Short mmCIF file of C-alpha atoms and ligand atoms in Angstrom, two decimals:
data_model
loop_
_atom_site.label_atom_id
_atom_site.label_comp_id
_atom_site.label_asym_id
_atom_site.label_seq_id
_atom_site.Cartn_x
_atom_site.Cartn_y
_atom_site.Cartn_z
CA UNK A 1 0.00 0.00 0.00
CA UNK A 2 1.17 3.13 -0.80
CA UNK A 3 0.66 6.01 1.83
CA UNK A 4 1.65 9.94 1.52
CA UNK A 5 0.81 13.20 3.85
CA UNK A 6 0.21 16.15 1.88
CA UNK A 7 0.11 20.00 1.80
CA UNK A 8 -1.41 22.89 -0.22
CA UNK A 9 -0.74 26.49 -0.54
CA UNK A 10 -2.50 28.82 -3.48
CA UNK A 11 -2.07 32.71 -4.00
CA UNK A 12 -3.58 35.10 -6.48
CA UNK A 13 -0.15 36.26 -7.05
CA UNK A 14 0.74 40.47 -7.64
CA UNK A 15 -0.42 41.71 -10.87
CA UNK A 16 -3.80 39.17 -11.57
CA UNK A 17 -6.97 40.16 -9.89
CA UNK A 18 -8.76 36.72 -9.46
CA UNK A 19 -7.05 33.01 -8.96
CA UNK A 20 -8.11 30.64 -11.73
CA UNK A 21 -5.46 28.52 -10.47
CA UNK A 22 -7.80 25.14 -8.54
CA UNK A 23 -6.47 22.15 -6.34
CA UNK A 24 -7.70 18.82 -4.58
CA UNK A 25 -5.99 16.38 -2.33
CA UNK A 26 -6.86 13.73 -0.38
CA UNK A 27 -4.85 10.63 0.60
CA UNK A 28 -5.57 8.99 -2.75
CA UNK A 29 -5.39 12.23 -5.46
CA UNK A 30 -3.86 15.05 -6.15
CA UNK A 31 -4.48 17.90 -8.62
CA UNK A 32 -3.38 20.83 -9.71
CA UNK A 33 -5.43 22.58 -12.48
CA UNK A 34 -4.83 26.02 -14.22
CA UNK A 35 -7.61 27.39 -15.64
CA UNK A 36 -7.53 30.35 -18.88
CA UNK A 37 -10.57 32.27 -20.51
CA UNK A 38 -11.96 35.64 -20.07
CA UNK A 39 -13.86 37.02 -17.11
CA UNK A 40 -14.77 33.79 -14.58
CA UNK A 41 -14.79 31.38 -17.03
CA UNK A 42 -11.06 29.93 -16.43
CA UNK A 43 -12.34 29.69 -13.12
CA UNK A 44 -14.66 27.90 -14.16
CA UNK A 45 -13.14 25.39 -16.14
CA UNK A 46 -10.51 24.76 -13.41
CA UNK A 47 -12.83 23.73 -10.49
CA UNK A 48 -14.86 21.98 -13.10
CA UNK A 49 -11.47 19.97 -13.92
CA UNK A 50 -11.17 19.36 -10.53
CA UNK A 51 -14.65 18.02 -8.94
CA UNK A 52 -15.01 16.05 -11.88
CA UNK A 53 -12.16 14.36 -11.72
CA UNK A 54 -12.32 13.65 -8.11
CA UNK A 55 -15.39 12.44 -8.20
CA UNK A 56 -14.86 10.13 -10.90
CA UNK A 57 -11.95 8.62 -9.46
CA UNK A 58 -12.99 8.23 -6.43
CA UNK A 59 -15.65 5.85 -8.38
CA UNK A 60 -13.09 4.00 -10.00
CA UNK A 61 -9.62 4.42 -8.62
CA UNK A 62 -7.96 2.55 -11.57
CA UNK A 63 -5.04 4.24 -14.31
CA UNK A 64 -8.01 3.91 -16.57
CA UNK A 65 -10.58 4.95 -14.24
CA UNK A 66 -8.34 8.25 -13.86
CA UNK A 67 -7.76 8.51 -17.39
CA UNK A 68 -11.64 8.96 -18.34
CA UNK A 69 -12.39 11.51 -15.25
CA UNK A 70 -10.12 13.71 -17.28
CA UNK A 71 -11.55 12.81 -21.11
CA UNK A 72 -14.92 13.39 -18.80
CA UNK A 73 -13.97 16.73 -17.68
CA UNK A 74 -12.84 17.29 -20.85
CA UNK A 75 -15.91 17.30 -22.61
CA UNK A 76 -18.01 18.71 -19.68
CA UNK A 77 -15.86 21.41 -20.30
CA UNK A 78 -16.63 22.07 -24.42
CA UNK A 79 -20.04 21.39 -23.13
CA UNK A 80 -20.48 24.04 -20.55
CA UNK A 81 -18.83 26.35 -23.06
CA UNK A 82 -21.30 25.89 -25.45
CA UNK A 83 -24.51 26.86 -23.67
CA UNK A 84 -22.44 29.76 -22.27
CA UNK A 85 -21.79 31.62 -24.98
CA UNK A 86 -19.65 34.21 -22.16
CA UNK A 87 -17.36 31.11 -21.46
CA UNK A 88 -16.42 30.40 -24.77
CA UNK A 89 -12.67 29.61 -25.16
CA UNK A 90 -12.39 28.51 -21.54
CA UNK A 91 -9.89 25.69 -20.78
CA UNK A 92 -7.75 24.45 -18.24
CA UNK A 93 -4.25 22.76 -17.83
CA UNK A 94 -4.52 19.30 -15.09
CA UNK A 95 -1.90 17.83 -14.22
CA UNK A 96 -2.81 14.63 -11.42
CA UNK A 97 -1.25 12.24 -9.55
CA UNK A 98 -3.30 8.93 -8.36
CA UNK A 99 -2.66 6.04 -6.33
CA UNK A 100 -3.68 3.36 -8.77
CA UNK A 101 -5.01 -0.10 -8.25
CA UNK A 102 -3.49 -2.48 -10.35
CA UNK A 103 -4.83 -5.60 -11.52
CA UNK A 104 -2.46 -7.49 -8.76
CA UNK A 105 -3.96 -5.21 -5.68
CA UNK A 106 -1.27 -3.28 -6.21
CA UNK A 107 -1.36 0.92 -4.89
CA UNK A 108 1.17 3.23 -6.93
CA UNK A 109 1.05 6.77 -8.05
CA UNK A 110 0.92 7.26 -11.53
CA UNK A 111 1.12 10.91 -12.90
CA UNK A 112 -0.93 12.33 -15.53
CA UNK A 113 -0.75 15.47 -17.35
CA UNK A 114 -2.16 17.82 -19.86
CA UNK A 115 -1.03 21.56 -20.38
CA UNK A 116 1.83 23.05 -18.55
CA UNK A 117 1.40 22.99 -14.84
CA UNK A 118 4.44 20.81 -13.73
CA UNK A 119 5.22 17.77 -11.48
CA UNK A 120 8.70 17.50 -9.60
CA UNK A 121 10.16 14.10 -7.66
CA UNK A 122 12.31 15.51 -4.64
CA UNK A 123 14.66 12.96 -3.22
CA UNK A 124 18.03 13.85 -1.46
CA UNK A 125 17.72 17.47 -2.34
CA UNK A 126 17.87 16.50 -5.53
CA UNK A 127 15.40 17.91 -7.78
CA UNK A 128 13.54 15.88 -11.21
CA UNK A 129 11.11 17.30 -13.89
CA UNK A 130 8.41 14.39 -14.00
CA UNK A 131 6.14 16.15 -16.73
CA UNK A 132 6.53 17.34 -19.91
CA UNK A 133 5.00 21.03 -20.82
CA UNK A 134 2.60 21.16 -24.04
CA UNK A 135 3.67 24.21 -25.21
CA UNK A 136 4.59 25.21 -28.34
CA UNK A 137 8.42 26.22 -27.51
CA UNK A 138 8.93 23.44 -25.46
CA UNK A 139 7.44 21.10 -28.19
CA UNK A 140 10.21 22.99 -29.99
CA UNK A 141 12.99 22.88 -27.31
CA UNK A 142 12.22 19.03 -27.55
CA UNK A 143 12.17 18.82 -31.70
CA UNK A 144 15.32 21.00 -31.86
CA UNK A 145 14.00 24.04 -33.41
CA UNK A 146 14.98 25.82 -29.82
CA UNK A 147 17.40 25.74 -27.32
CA UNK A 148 16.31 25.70 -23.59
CA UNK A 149 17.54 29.04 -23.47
CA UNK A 150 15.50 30.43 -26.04
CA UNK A 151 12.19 28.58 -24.88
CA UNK A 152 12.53 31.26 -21.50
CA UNK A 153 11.66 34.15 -23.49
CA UNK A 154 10.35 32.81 -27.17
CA UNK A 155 7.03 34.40 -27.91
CA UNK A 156 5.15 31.28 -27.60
CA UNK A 157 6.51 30.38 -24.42
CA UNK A 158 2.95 30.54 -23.03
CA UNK A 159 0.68 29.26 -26.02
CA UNK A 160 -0.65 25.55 -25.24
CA UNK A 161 -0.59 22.43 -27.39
CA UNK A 162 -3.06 20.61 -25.12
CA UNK A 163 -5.47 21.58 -23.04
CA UNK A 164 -8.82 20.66 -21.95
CA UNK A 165 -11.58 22.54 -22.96
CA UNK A 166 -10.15 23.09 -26.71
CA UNK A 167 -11.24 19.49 -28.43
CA UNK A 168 -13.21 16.45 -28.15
CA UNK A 169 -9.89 14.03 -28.84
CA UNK A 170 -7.48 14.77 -26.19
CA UNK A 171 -4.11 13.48 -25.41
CA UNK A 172 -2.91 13.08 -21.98
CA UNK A 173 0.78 12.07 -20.86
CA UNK A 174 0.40 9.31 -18.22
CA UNK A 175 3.57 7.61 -16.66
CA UNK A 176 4.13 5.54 -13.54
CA UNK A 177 6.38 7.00 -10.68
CA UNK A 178 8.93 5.21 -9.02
CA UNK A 179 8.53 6.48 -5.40
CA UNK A 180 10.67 5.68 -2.29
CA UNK A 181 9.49 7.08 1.17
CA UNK A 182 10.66 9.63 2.20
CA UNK A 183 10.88 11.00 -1.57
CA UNK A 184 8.34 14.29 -2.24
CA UNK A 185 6.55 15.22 -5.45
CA UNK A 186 5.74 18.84 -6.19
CA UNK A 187 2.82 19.80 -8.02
CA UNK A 188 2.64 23.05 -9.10
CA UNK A 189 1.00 25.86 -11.93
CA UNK A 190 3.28 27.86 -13.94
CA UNK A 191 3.12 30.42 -11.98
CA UNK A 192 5.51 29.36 -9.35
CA UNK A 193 7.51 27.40 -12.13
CA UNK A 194 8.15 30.51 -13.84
CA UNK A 195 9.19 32.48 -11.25
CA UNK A 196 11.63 30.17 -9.70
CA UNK A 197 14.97 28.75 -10.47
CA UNK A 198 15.08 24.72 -10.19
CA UNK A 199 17.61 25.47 -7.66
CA UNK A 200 15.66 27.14 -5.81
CA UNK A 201 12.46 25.17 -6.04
CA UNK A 202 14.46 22.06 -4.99
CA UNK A 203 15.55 23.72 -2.31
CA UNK A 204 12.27 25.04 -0.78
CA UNK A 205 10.21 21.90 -1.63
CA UNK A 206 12.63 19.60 0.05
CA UNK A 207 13.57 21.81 3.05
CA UNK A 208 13.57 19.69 6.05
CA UNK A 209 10.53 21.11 7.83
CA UNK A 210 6.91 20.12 7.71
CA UNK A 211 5.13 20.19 4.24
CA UNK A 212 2.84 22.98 4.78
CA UNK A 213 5.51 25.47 5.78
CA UNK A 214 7.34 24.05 2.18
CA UNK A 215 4.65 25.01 0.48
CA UNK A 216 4.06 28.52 1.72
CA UNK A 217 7.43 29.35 1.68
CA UNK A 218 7.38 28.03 -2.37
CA UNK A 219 4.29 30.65 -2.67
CA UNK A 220 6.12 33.39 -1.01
CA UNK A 221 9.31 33.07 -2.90
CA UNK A 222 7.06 33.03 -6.24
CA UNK A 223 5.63 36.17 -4.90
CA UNK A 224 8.61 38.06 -4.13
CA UNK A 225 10.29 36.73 -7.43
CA UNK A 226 7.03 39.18 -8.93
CA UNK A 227 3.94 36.96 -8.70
CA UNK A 228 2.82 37.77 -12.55
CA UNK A 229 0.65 34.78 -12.08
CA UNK A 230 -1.74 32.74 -9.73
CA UNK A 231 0.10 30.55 -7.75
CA UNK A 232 -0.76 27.16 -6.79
CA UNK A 233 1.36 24.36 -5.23
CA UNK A 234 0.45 20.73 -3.75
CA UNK A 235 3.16 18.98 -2.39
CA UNK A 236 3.67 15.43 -1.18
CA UNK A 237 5.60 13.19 0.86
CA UNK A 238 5.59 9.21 0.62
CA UNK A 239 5.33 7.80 4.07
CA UNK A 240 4.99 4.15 2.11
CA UNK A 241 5.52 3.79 -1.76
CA UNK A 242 5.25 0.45 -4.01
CA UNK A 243 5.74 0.31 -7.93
CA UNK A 244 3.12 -0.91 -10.20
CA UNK A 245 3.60 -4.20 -11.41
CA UNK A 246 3.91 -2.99 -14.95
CA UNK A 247 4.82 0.63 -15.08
CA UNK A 248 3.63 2.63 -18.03
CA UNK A 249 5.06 5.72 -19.67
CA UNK A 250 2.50 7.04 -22.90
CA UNK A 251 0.78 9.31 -24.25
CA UNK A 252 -3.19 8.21 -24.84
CA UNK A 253 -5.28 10.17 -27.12
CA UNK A 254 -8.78 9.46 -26.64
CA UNK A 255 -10.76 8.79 -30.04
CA UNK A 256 -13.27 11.42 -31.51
CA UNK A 257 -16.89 10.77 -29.84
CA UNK A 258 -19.04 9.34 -33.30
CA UNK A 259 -20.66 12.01 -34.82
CA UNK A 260 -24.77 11.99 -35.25
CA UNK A 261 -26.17 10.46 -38.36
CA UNK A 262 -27.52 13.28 -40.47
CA UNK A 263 -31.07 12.27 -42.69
CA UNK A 264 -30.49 9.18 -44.94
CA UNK A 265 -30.13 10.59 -48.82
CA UNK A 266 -30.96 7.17 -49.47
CA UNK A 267 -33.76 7.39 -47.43
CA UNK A 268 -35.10 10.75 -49.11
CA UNK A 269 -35.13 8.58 -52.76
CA UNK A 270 -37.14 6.12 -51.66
CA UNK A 271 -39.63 8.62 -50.76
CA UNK A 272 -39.53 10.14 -54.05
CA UNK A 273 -39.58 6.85 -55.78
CA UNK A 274 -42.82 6.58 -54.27
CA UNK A 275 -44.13 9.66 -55.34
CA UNK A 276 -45.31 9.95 -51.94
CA UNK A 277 -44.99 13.36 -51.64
CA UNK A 278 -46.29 15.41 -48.70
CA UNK A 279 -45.37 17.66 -46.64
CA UNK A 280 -43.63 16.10 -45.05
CA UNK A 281 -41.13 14.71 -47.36
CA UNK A 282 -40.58 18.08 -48.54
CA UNK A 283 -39.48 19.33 -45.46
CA UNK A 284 -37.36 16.16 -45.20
CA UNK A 285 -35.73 17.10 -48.74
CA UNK A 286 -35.44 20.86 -47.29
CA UNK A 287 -33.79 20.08 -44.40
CA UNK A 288 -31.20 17.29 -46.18
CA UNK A 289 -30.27 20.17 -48.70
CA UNK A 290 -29.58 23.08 -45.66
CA UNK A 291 -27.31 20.00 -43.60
CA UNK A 292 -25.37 19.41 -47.44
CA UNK A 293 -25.27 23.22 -48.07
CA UNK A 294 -24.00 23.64 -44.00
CA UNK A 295 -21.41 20.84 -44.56
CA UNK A 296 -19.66 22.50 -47.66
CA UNK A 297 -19.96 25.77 -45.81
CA UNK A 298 -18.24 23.96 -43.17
CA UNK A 299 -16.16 22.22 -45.54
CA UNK A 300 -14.87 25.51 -47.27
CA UNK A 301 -14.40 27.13 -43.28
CA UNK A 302 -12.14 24.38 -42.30
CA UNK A 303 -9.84 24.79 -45.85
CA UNK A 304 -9.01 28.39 -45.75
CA UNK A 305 -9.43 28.52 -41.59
CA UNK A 306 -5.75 28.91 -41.12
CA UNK A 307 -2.68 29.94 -42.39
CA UNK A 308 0.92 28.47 -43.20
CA UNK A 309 4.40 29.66 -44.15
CA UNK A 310 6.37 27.41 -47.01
CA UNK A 311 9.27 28.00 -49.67
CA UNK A 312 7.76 29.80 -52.66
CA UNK A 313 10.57 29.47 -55.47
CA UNK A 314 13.30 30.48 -52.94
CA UNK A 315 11.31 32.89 -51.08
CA UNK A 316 9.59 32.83 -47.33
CA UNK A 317 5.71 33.03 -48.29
CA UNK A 318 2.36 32.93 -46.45
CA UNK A 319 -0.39 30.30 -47.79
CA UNK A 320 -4.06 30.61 -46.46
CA UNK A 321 -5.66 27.01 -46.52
CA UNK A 322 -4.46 23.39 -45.81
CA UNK A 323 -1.27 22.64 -47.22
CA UNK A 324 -2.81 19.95 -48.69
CA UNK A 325 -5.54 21.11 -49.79
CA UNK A 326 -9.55 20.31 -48.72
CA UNK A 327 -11.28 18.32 -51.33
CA UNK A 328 -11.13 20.92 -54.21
CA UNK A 329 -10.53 23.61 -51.98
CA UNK A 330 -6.43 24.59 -52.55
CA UNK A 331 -3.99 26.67 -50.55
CA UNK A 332 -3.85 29.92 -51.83
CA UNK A 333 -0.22 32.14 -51.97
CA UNK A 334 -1.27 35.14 -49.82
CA UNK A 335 1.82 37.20 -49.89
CA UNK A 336 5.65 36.56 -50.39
CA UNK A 337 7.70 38.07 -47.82
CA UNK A 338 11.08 39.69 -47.88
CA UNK A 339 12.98 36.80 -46.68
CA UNK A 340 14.94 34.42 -48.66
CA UNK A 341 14.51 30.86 -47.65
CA UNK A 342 18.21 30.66 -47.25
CA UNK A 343 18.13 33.21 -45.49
CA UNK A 344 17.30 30.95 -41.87
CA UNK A 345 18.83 29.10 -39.80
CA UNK A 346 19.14 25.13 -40.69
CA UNK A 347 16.19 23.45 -38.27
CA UNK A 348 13.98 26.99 -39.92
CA UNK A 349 14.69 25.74 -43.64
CA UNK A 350 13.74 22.27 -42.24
CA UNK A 351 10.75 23.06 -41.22
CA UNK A 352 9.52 25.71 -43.87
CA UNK A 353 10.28 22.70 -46.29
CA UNK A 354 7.84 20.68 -44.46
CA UNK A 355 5.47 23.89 -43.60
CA UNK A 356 4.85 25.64 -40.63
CA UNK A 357 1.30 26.21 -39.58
CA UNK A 358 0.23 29.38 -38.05
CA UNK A 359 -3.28 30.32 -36.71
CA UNK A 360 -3.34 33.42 -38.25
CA UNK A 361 -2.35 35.66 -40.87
CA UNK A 362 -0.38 37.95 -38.63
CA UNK A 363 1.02 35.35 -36.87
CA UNK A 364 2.36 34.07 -40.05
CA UNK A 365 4.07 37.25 -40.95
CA UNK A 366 5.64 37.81 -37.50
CA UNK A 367 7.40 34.13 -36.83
CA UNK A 368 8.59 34.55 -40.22
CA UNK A 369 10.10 37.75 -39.41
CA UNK A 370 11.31 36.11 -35.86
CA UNK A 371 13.05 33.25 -38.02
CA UNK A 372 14.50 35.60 -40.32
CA UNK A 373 15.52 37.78 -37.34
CA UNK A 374 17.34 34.60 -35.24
CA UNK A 375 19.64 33.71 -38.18
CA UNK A 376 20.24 37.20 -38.28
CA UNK A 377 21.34 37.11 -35.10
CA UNK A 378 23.40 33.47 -34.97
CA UNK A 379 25.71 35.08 -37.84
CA UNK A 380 29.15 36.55 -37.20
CA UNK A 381 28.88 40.08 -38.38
CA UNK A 382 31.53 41.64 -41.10
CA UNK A 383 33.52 44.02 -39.70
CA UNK A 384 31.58 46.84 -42.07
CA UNK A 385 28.68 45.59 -43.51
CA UNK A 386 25.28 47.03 -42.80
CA UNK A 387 21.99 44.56 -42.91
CA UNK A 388 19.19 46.08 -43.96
CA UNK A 389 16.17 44.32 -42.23
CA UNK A 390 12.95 44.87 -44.03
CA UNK A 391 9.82 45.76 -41.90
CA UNK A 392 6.47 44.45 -42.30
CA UNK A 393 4.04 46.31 -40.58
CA UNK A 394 0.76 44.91 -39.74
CA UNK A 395 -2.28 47.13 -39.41
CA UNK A 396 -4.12 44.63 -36.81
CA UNK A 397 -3.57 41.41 -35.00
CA UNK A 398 -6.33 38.97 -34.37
CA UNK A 399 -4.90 35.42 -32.73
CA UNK A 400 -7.24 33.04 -32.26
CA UNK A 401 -5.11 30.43 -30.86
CA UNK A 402 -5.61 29.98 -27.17
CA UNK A 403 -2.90 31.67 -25.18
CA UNK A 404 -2.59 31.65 -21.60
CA UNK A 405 -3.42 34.64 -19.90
MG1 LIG F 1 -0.84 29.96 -14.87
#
């Protein structure tokens, strides 16, 4: 049987005005959810995230019993958000750890995450990232398009790959941990990850006194390091710890719910070959031509919905569409821009040769002009050369890609 005592602490932080930030532990979960949306509704979404999930596991303490709280909460989420029109875009980051039952009787804590709140093991001082962040410059850190270094301040630092709250198929990172006792795991929202050095976050969460004054002394430090963020932290300490008999380590992407069968065209014939025409089946014929007309409008949506930058003859260009095209619906070249595709650094050309997707126009432009501005940058200078960097100025910029707050 695995055993651990546990402590919370949770701050607003300096500069936000409400904490979206939500938590649960008992001596079976823990949680740590980070909620993003306008007005309440990150709020929202987080404590949503977080009854949910408790409840539900409580129900079924199992790694798959865990696994569909969260696809539950999940689509509770999208749910809520669409009969509240006011909480549209609202999401939420979880990242959990559960003591599992195996199929042997077994109790372990396996870890699951989603987003970019963050789970540390502390053992010996010693301090280990458990989680991976799904954000889009770590996904880059970890492809090689960025360094660690650059990840700290890159533009997208704070934009989310997963998340729940944004689509019906998720993916969530689950892994076993290997615990001893005595060993601590820190849970924790990015706003005391961001504000602290892992030095000094393995130091605080693994001072030797008890585990509340750990975690308000993490919260305090975050604070005083400028609190731009809510701050949330749950730590833990193993009293007892066993390994599952099989560990895991995946990622599982739950499959897309079916979709509702739409009126039968074949269906609508056979009327018709009966000449058995009422009312009725004219409606019926109505309505079947408004769902085919609303599924090319659809269709035709989804193929010029976003944008992407590839090599145009040599030259950095913006496409609107799928680079694959739709059906018969193909990219369009929107604009070439100023930048040779040379003219970036190797893992750029890489991946302008295989196309870089972009959620919006102006986004396009401006990580095109960041690329072209980095192998600026990385190049030794000639002693009296002048670059010329050409401008593109962009009259206004509407993201619609969900970005943390
Ligand atoms: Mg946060």
């Amino acid at each position: 049987m695995t055993r651990w005592r546990y402590a919370t602490a949770t701050d607003t932080g300096i500069v936000r005005e409400t904490n979206q930030d939500a938590m649960f532990v008992d001596e079976s979960l823990a949680l740590v959810a980070d909620g993003m949306g306008g007005h309440a509704a990150g709020d929202v979404a987080s404590v949503m995230a977080t009854q949910i999930v408790r409840d539900l596991f409580h129900a079924d303490s199992t790694v798959e019993g865990l696994y569909e709280a969260i696809e539950a909460a999940n689509l509770a989420i999208i749910a809520d958000a669409k009969e509240h029109p006011d909480r549209f875009g609202m999401g939420t980051t979880v990242i959990a750890v559960g003591l599992t039952h195996d199929s042997a009787g077994v109790i372990s804590p396996t870890l699951f995450n989603v987003g970019d709140s963050r789970a540390y093991q502390l053992r010996d001082g010693a301090l280990r990232q458990l989680s991976e962040d799904h954000s889009v410059a770590e996904e880059w850190v970890r492809m090689g398009r960025l360094t660690p270094e650059e990840a700290i301040t890159h533009p997208r630092r704070h934009q989310l790959t997963r998340a729940l709250g944004v689509e019906d198929s998720l993916e969530i990172d689950v892994s076993s941990i290997i615990a001893m006792p005595g060993d601590r795991i820190l849970l924790c929202s990015d706003g005391l990850s961001n504000e602290l050095s892992v030095d000094s976050l393995a130091k605080l969460a693994s001072a030797p006194k008890s585990l509340e004054d750990a975690a308000n002394e993490l919260v305090t430090a975050a604070k005083h390091s400028g609190g731009r963020d809510n701050i949330s932290v749950v730590l833990l300490e193993f009293d007892e710890a066993h390994t599952a008999t099989t560990p895991i380590k995946k990622t599982v992407s739950t499959k897309a719910p079916p979709v509702a069968s739409s009126p039968s065209p074949g269906r609508a014939r056979s009327t018709r070959r009966r000449r058995v025409v009422t009312w009725r089946a004219s409606l019926g014929v109505l309505l079947l031509g408004m769902v085919v007309a609303g599924a090319v409008a659809i269709m035709h949506w989804y193929a010029y919905s976003s944008f992407y930058l590839a090599d145009d003859a040599g030259t950095v260009a913006v496409y609107q569409g799928q680079p694959n095209g739709v059906l018969w619906y193909k990219p369009n070249l929107i604009l070439d821009l100023p930048y040779s595709s040379r003219q970036l650094r190797n893992a750029d050309i890489r991946a302008l040769r295989a196309t870089i997707s972009e959620p919006t126009f102006a986004a396009a432009v401006t990580f095109a002009k960041y690329m072209h501005t980095q192998w600026l940058t990385s190049r030794p200078l000639p002693p009296t050369t002048t670059t010329a960097v050409t401008t593109t100025t962009i009259k206004s910029v509407t993201t619609t890609t969900k970005a943390k707050g």
